[in-house]
Amino acid sequence: MKRLPSIKQMQYLLALHEHQHFGRAAEACFIGQSTLSAAIANMEETLNAQLLERDHKTFIFTPLGEDIVRQARGIIEQCEELSLFAQSQGKPMSGPFRLGCIPTIAPFVLSDIMAECRQQFPELQLLLREDTSDNSLHALAEGRLDMVLLALPYETGAFHTEVLAQDPFQLVLHRDWQAAGFEQDISQWPDESIFLLEREHCLTGHAVKACELEDNRKVNPFFATSLHTLTQMVNNKLGVTFMPQLAINAGLLQGTELVCQRPAVGLASRDIGVAWRATSSKLHSYRLLAELIRQVLQKKVTVR
């Protein structure tokens, strides 16, 4: 019988790739550093391939080693799904399900999604993680998330995506500024009058594209870290901003002096959707959860 690398060896390899340090990887695997090093060496011997280039103090993964890591990650993911499948006796929407969500959506829908899951799928253990689109998609690729709830369009690579709802943008400004000319074309607005989120938040890119903010002079060089910070900036009459209807409907502007207007460009909006790995065996669960999220969004924004 042909010798094959073991699941444990592949887990050690992935830990080393993640931590890029033998000591930290060994600690994460609850083994000694010598055990980890020997396991990697044995795996190289089994595969008859060099996975690492080593010297006395450092190492790097070879190009082949990087390819082996990607394939090992997929194998480990399938093994984990096999174990979960057996534990749940093959039933969809049971056991742990790891859902990622971006910060400009998470505060306004996750509690409702969790409540609906408990009611409709009591055997599902929904595990939530809030992070940026890039970080969430990276975790999805590595099998650390099952699905990501995010704003589209966004470059998602080979992941399957599905649009669930349309989320219009509203111009948000202080009520004292309603007659200040912001109903005019954006090109007529004062320079540096528009406040946006930090560029790592995809909402900024969607607002810039949807609201036709090609003129960077209109955007203030200060970028907020959250929608709540953005609200306070505008409430203090420092400028105006664009916010998704989802956040406004959730009461983000309550207790402020802010009002909403339709942007001069008309139907500016973003899409809200989900992404998942098309190769996963959980497709039935993915579609059931996507439909549940669509039901939640139906109460809050325009559903596709």
Short mmCIF file of C-alpha atoms in Angstrom, two decimals:
data_model
loop_
_atom_site.label_atom_id
_atom_site.label_comp_id
_atom_site.label_asym_id
_atom_site.label_seq_id
_atom_site.Cartn_x
_atom_site.Cartn_y
_atom_site.Cartn_z
CA MET A 1 0.00 0.00 0.00
CA LYS A 2 1.32 3.42 -0.99
CA ARG A 3 2.48 5.63 1.85
CA LEU A 4 0.41 8.79 2.23
CA PRO A 5 0.80 11.88 4.42
CA SER A 6 -1.38 11.77 7.48
CA ILE A 7 -4.13 14.22 8.45
CA LYS A 8 -2.11 15.17 11.51
CA GLN A 9 0.94 15.99 9.39
CA MET A 10 -1.18 18.21 7.19
CA GLN A 11 -2.62 19.95 10.26
CA TYR A 12 0.92 20.61 11.51
CA LEU A 13 1.92 21.95 8.09
CA LEU A 14 -1.04 24.35 8.06
CA ALA A 15 -0.21 25.52 11.58
CA LEU A 16 3.38 26.21 10.56
CA HIS A 17 2.20 28.12 7.49
CA GLU A 18 -0.19 30.20 9.59
CA HIS A 19 2.27 31.06 12.37
CA GLN A 20 5.48 31.10 10.28
CA HIS A 21 7.34 29.98 13.40
CA PHE A 22 8.07 26.45 14.63
CA GLY A 23 7.70 27.31 18.30
CA ARG A 24 4.37 29.12 17.95
CA ALA A 25 3.00 26.50 15.57
CA ALA A 26 3.97 23.70 17.96
CA GLU A 27 2.34 25.55 20.84
CA ALA A 28 -0.85 25.97 18.81
CA CYS A 29 -0.86 22.22 18.13
CA PHE A 30 -0.10 21.38 21.80
CA ILE A 31 3.04 19.46 20.89
CA GLY A 32 6.77 19.97 21.24
CA GLN A 33 8.75 21.83 18.59
CA SER A 34 10.87 18.76 17.83
CA THR A 35 7.70 16.69 17.25
CA LEU A 36 6.39 19.28 14.80
CA SER A 37 9.71 19.50 12.98
CA ALA A 38 9.94 15.71 12.70
CA ALA A 39 6.37 15.48 11.37
CA ILE A 40 7.09 18.01 8.63
CA ALA A 41 10.30 16.19 7.70
CA ASN A 42 8.45 12.87 7.57
CA MET A 43 5.81 14.42 5.34
CA GLU A 44 8.53 15.67 2.98
CA GLU A 45 10.01 12.17 2.92
CA THR A 46 6.60 10.60 2.21
CA LEU A 47 5.92 13.03 -0.63
CA ASN A 48 9.53 12.94 -1.84
CA ALA A 49 9.35 16.74 -2.08
CA GLN A 50 10.94 19.73 -0.37
CA LEU A 51 8.26 21.82 1.33
CA LEU A 52 10.59 24.15 3.28
CA GLU A 53 13.93 25.81 2.66
CA ARG A 54 15.72 25.88 6.02
CA ASP A 55 18.83 27.43 7.51
CA HIS A 56 19.92 27.56 11.13
CA LYS A 57 17.32 30.10 12.31
CA THR A 58 14.78 30.73 9.55
CA PHE A 59 12.79 28.94 6.89
CA ILE A 60 10.56 29.72 3.93
CA PHE A 61 7.99 27.61 2.11
CA THR A 62 9.04 26.51 -1.34
CA PRO A 63 6.68 27.23 -4.26
CA LEU A 64 5.71 23.55 -4.18
CA GLY A 65 5.24 23.82 -0.41
CA GLU A 66 2.77 26.69 -0.93
CA ASP A 67 0.84 24.53 -3.41
CA ILE A 68 0.82 21.62 -0.96
CA VAL A 69 -0.50 23.93 1.77
CA ARG A 70 -3.42 24.98 -0.44
CA GLN A 71 -4.31 21.38 -1.23
CA ALA A 72 -3.86 20.28 2.38
CA ARG A 73 -6.21 23.06 3.50
CA GLY A 74 -8.91 21.71 1.20
CA ILE A 75 -8.37 18.15 2.45
CA ILE A 76 -8.58 19.22 6.10
CA GLU A 77 -11.71 21.22 5.35
CA GLN A 78 -13.34 18.16 3.77
CA CYS A 79 -12.32 16.01 6.73
CA GLU A 80 -13.85 18.52 9.15
CA GLU A 81 -17.05 18.59 7.11
CA LEU A 82 -17.09 14.77 7.09
CA SER A 83 -16.84 14.76 10.89
CA LEU A 84 -19.59 17.37 11.26
CA PHE A 85 -21.75 15.50 8.75
CA ALA A 86 -21.43 12.34 10.82
CA GLN A 87 -22.13 14.17 14.09
CA SER A 88 -25.30 15.71 12.66
CA GLN A 89 -26.26 12.38 11.04
CA GLY A 90 -26.35 14.09 7.65
CA LYS A 91 -29.08 16.58 8.55
CA PRO A 92 -28.75 20.07 7.05
CA MET A 93 -28.84 23.13 9.31
CA SER A 94 -27.49 21.30 12.33
CA GLY A 95 -24.21 21.59 14.19
CA PRO A 96 -21.83 24.58 13.97
CA PHE A 97 -22.11 27.07 11.11
CA ARG A 98 -19.58 29.92 10.91
CA LEU A 99 -20.98 33.10 9.38
CA GLY A 100 -18.80 36.13 8.67
CA CYS A 101 -20.26 39.60 8.20
CA ILE A 102 -18.83 43.03 7.37
CA PRO A 103 -19.10 45.89 9.95
CA THR A 104 -21.45 48.04 7.85
CA ILE A 105 -24.05 45.25 7.82
CA ALA A 106 -23.42 43.25 11.02
CA PRO A 107 -24.91 45.62 13.67
CA PHE A 108 -28.17 45.92 11.79
CA VAL A 109 -29.02 42.31 10.92
CA LEU A 110 -27.03 39.75 12.92
CA SER A 111 -29.24 39.76 16.01
CA ASP A 112 -32.33 39.19 13.84
CA ILE A 113 -30.55 36.45 11.88
CA MET A 114 -29.57 34.76 15.13
CA ALA A 115 -33.14 34.97 16.47
CA GLU A 116 -34.61 33.54 13.26
CA CYS A 117 -32.07 30.72 13.25
CA ARG A 118 -32.98 29.74 16.80
CA GLN A 119 -36.63 29.63 15.81
CA GLN A 120 -36.39 27.96 12.39
CA PHE A 121 -33.30 25.78 12.90
CA PRO A 122 -32.89 25.06 16.63
CA GLU A 123 -30.20 22.43 15.97
CA LEU A 124 -27.95 24.92 14.17
CA GLN A 125 -25.13 26.47 16.18
CA LEU A 126 -24.57 29.80 14.43
CA LEU A 127 -21.10 31.21 15.12
CA LEU A 128 -20.67 34.87 14.09
CA ARG A 129 -17.56 36.82 13.15
CA GLU A 130 -17.49 40.51 12.18
CA ASP A 131 -14.59 41.63 9.98
CA THR A 132 -13.75 43.46 6.75
CA SER A 133 -14.56 41.94 3.36
CA ASP A 134 -10.92 41.07 2.63
CA ASN A 135 -10.34 39.37 5.98
CA SER A 136 -13.67 37.53 5.84
CA LEU A 137 -13.05 36.21 2.33
CA HIS A 138 -9.55 35.13 3.35
CA ALA A 139 -11.05 33.19 6.27
CA LEU A 140 -13.62 31.69 3.90
CA ALA A 141 -10.85 30.53 1.58
CA GLU A 142 -9.02 28.88 4.48
CA GLY A 143 -12.16 27.10 5.70
CA ARG A 144 -12.43 29.14 8.90
CA LEU A 145 -15.81 30.49 7.75
CA ASP A 146 -18.67 28.74 5.95
CA MET A 147 -20.35 31.83 4.52
CA VAL A 148 -19.77 35.58 4.33
CA LEU A 149 -22.51 38.21 4.34
CA LEU A 150 -21.14 41.22 2.49
CA ALA A 151 -21.86 44.13 0.16
CA LEU A 152 -21.60 43.61 -3.58
CA PRO A 153 -20.17 44.13 -6.11
CA TYR A 154 -16.86 42.99 -4.65
CA GLU A 155 -14.07 40.87 -6.06
CA THR A 156 -14.71 37.42 -4.57
CA GLY A 157 -12.63 35.27 -6.89
CA ALA A 158 -13.96 31.74 -7.39
CA PHE A 159 -16.52 31.90 -4.57
CA HIS A 160 -20.18 31.51 -5.39
CA THR A 161 -22.08 34.74 -4.69
CA GLU A 162 -25.77 35.43 -4.46
CA VAL A 163 -27.43 38.85 -4.22
CA LEU A 164 -30.19 38.93 -1.61
CA ALA A 165 -31.23 42.58 -1.36
CA GLN A 166 -30.64 46.08 -2.65
CA ASP A 167 -29.62 48.72 -0.10
CA PRO A 168 -30.11 52.31 -1.35
CA PHE A 169 -27.79 55.12 -0.30
CA GLN A 170 -29.20 58.25 1.30
CA LEU A 171 -27.53 61.64 1.59
CA VAL A 172 -27.32 62.42 5.32
CA LEU A 173 -26.85 66.00 6.52
CA HIS A 174 -27.67 68.28 9.43
CA ARG A 175 -31.21 69.63 9.33
CA ASP A 176 -29.82 73.18 9.34
CA TRP A 177 -28.15 72.45 6.00
CA GLN A 178 -31.26 71.39 4.08
CA ALA A 179 -31.23 74.64 2.09
CA ALA A 180 -27.45 74.68 1.58
CA GLY A 181 -27.59 73.45 -2.02
CA PHE A 182 -26.88 69.74 -1.51
CA GLU A 183 -29.85 68.89 -3.72
CA GLN A 184 -27.76 70.16 -6.62
CA ASP A 185 -25.31 68.14 -8.69
CA ILE A 186 -22.39 66.88 -6.60
CA SER A 187 -19.97 68.88 -8.73
CA GLN A 188 -21.48 72.02 -7.19
CA TRP A 189 -20.83 70.96 -3.60
CA PRO A 190 -18.03 72.55 -1.52
CA ASP A 191 -14.64 70.85 -1.55
CA GLU A 192 -13.94 68.42 1.32
CA SER A 193 -17.62 68.45 2.31
CA ILE A 194 -18.19 64.67 2.10
CA PHE A 195 -17.14 62.38 4.95
CA LEU A 196 -16.65 58.67 4.32
CA LEU A 197 -15.41 55.55 6.11
CA GLU A 198 -11.81 54.38 6.00
CA ARG A 199 -11.06 52.82 2.63
CA GLU A 200 -10.69 49.32 4.07
CA HIS A 201 -14.48 49.38 4.44
CA CYS A 202 -16.04 48.43 1.12
CA LEU A 203 -18.93 50.83 1.84
CA THR A 204 -16.62 53.69 0.86
CA GLY A 205 -15.91 52.16 -2.54
CA HIS A 206 -19.57 51.44 -3.13
CA ALA A 207 -20.57 54.99 -2.14
CA VAL A 208 -17.89 56.52 -4.35
CA LYS A 209 -19.03 54.46 -7.35
CA ALA A 210 -22.79 54.59 -6.77
CA CYS A 211 -22.88 58.31 -5.98
CA GLU A 212 -20.43 59.24 -8.74
CA LEU A 213 -17.81 60.81 -6.48
CA GLU A 214 -15.08 60.91 -9.09
CA ASP A 215 -13.98 64.37 -7.91
CA ASN A 216 -11.75 63.56 -4.92
CA ARG A 217 -11.72 67.22 -3.94
CA LYS A 218 -15.26 66.80 -2.62
CA VAL A 219 -14.16 64.09 -0.16
CA ASN A 220 -12.73 65.15 3.19
CA PRO A 221 -9.27 63.68 3.94
CA PHE A 222 -10.54 62.49 7.34
CA PHE A 223 -11.96 58.97 7.17
CA ALA A 224 -14.12 57.58 9.99
CA THR A 225 -13.63 54.11 11.47
CA SER A 226 -17.34 53.31 11.85
CA LEU A 227 -20.79 54.49 10.85
CA HIS A 228 -21.34 55.75 14.39
CA THR A 229 -18.24 57.96 14.15
CA LEU A 230 -19.42 59.16 10.76
CA THR A 231 -22.80 60.06 12.27
CA GLN A 232 -21.19 62.20 14.95
CA MET A 233 -18.99 64.02 12.44
CA VAL A 234 -21.99 64.99 10.34
CA ASN A 235 -24.13 65.78 13.40
CA ASN A 236 -21.53 68.36 14.40
CA LYS A 237 -21.95 70.11 11.02
CA LEU A 238 -18.51 69.16 9.74
CA GLY A 239 -19.91 67.92 6.44
CA VAL A 240 -22.33 65.46 4.87
CA THR A 241 -22.16 61.75 4.11
CA PHE A 242 -23.85 58.87 2.32
CA MET A 243 -25.34 56.07 4.40
CA PRO A 244 -27.08 52.82 3.49
CA GLN A 245 -30.81 52.63 4.08
CA LEU A 246 -30.22 49.50 6.17
CA ALA A 247 -28.39 51.51 8.83
CA ILE A 248 -30.89 54.37 8.73
CA ASN A 249 -33.87 52.03 9.10
CA ALA A 250 -32.14 50.42 12.08
CA GLY A 251 -32.25 53.77 13.91
CA LEU A 252 -28.65 54.93 13.49
CA LEU A 253 -29.76 58.57 13.22
CA GLN A 254 -32.08 58.52 16.23
CA GLY A 255 -31.21 61.16 18.80
CA THR A 256 -29.34 63.30 16.23
CA GLU A 257 -30.17 66.42 14.25
CA LEU A 258 -29.66 64.61 10.97
CA VAL A 259 -32.05 64.22 8.04
CA CYS A 260 -31.97 62.20 4.82
CA GLN A 261 -32.28 63.22 1.19
CA ARG A 262 -32.15 61.18 -2.00
CA PRO A 263 -28.75 61.74 -3.67
CA ALA A 264 -28.74 63.99 -6.69
CA VAL A 265 -27.50 61.06 -8.82
CA GLY A 266 -30.76 59.19 -8.24
CA LEU A 267 -30.82 55.43 -7.65
CA ALA A 268 -27.48 55.06 -5.86
CA SER A 269 -27.28 51.77 -3.96
CA ARG A 270 -25.25 48.73 -3.01
CA ASP A 271 -26.27 45.06 -3.11
CA ILE A 272 -26.23 42.83 -0.05
CA GLY A 273 -25.38 39.21 -0.69
CA VAL A 274 -23.57 36.11 0.49
CA ALA A 275 -20.50 34.21 -0.66
CA TRP A 276 -19.56 30.59 -0.09
CA ARG A 277 -17.24 27.91 -1.45
CA ALA A 278 -18.95 26.17 -4.35
CA THR A 279 -16.98 23.00 -3.62
CA SER A 280 -18.35 22.56 -0.10
CA SER A 281 -20.67 19.71 0.83
CA LYS A 282 -22.91 22.10 2.80
CA LEU A 283 -24.66 23.58 -0.24
CA HIS A 284 -28.13 22.70 1.03
CA SER A 285 -27.44 24.45 4.33
CA TYR A 286 -25.98 27.43 2.50
CA ARG A 287 -29.13 27.90 0.47
CA LEU A 288 -31.38 27.52 3.50
CA LEU A 289 -29.42 30.12 5.46
CA ALA A 290 -29.29 32.47 2.46
CA GLU A 291 -33.08 32.30 2.24
CA LEU A 292 -33.38 32.99 5.96
CA ILE A 293 -31.13 36.05 5.59
CA ARG A 294 -33.24 37.18 2.64
CA GLN A 295 -36.32 37.00 4.89
CA VAL A 296 -34.60 39.14 7.50
CA LEU A 297 -33.51 41.70 4.91
CA GLN A 298 -37.02 41.81 3.48
CA LYS A 299 -38.10 43.63 6.63
CA LYS A 300 -35.30 46.16 6.37
CA VAL A 301 -34.41 46.97 2.74
CA THR A 302 -35.42 46.22 -0.85
CA VAL A 303 -35.11 42.47 -1.45
CA ARG A 304 -33.95 41.05 -4.79
#
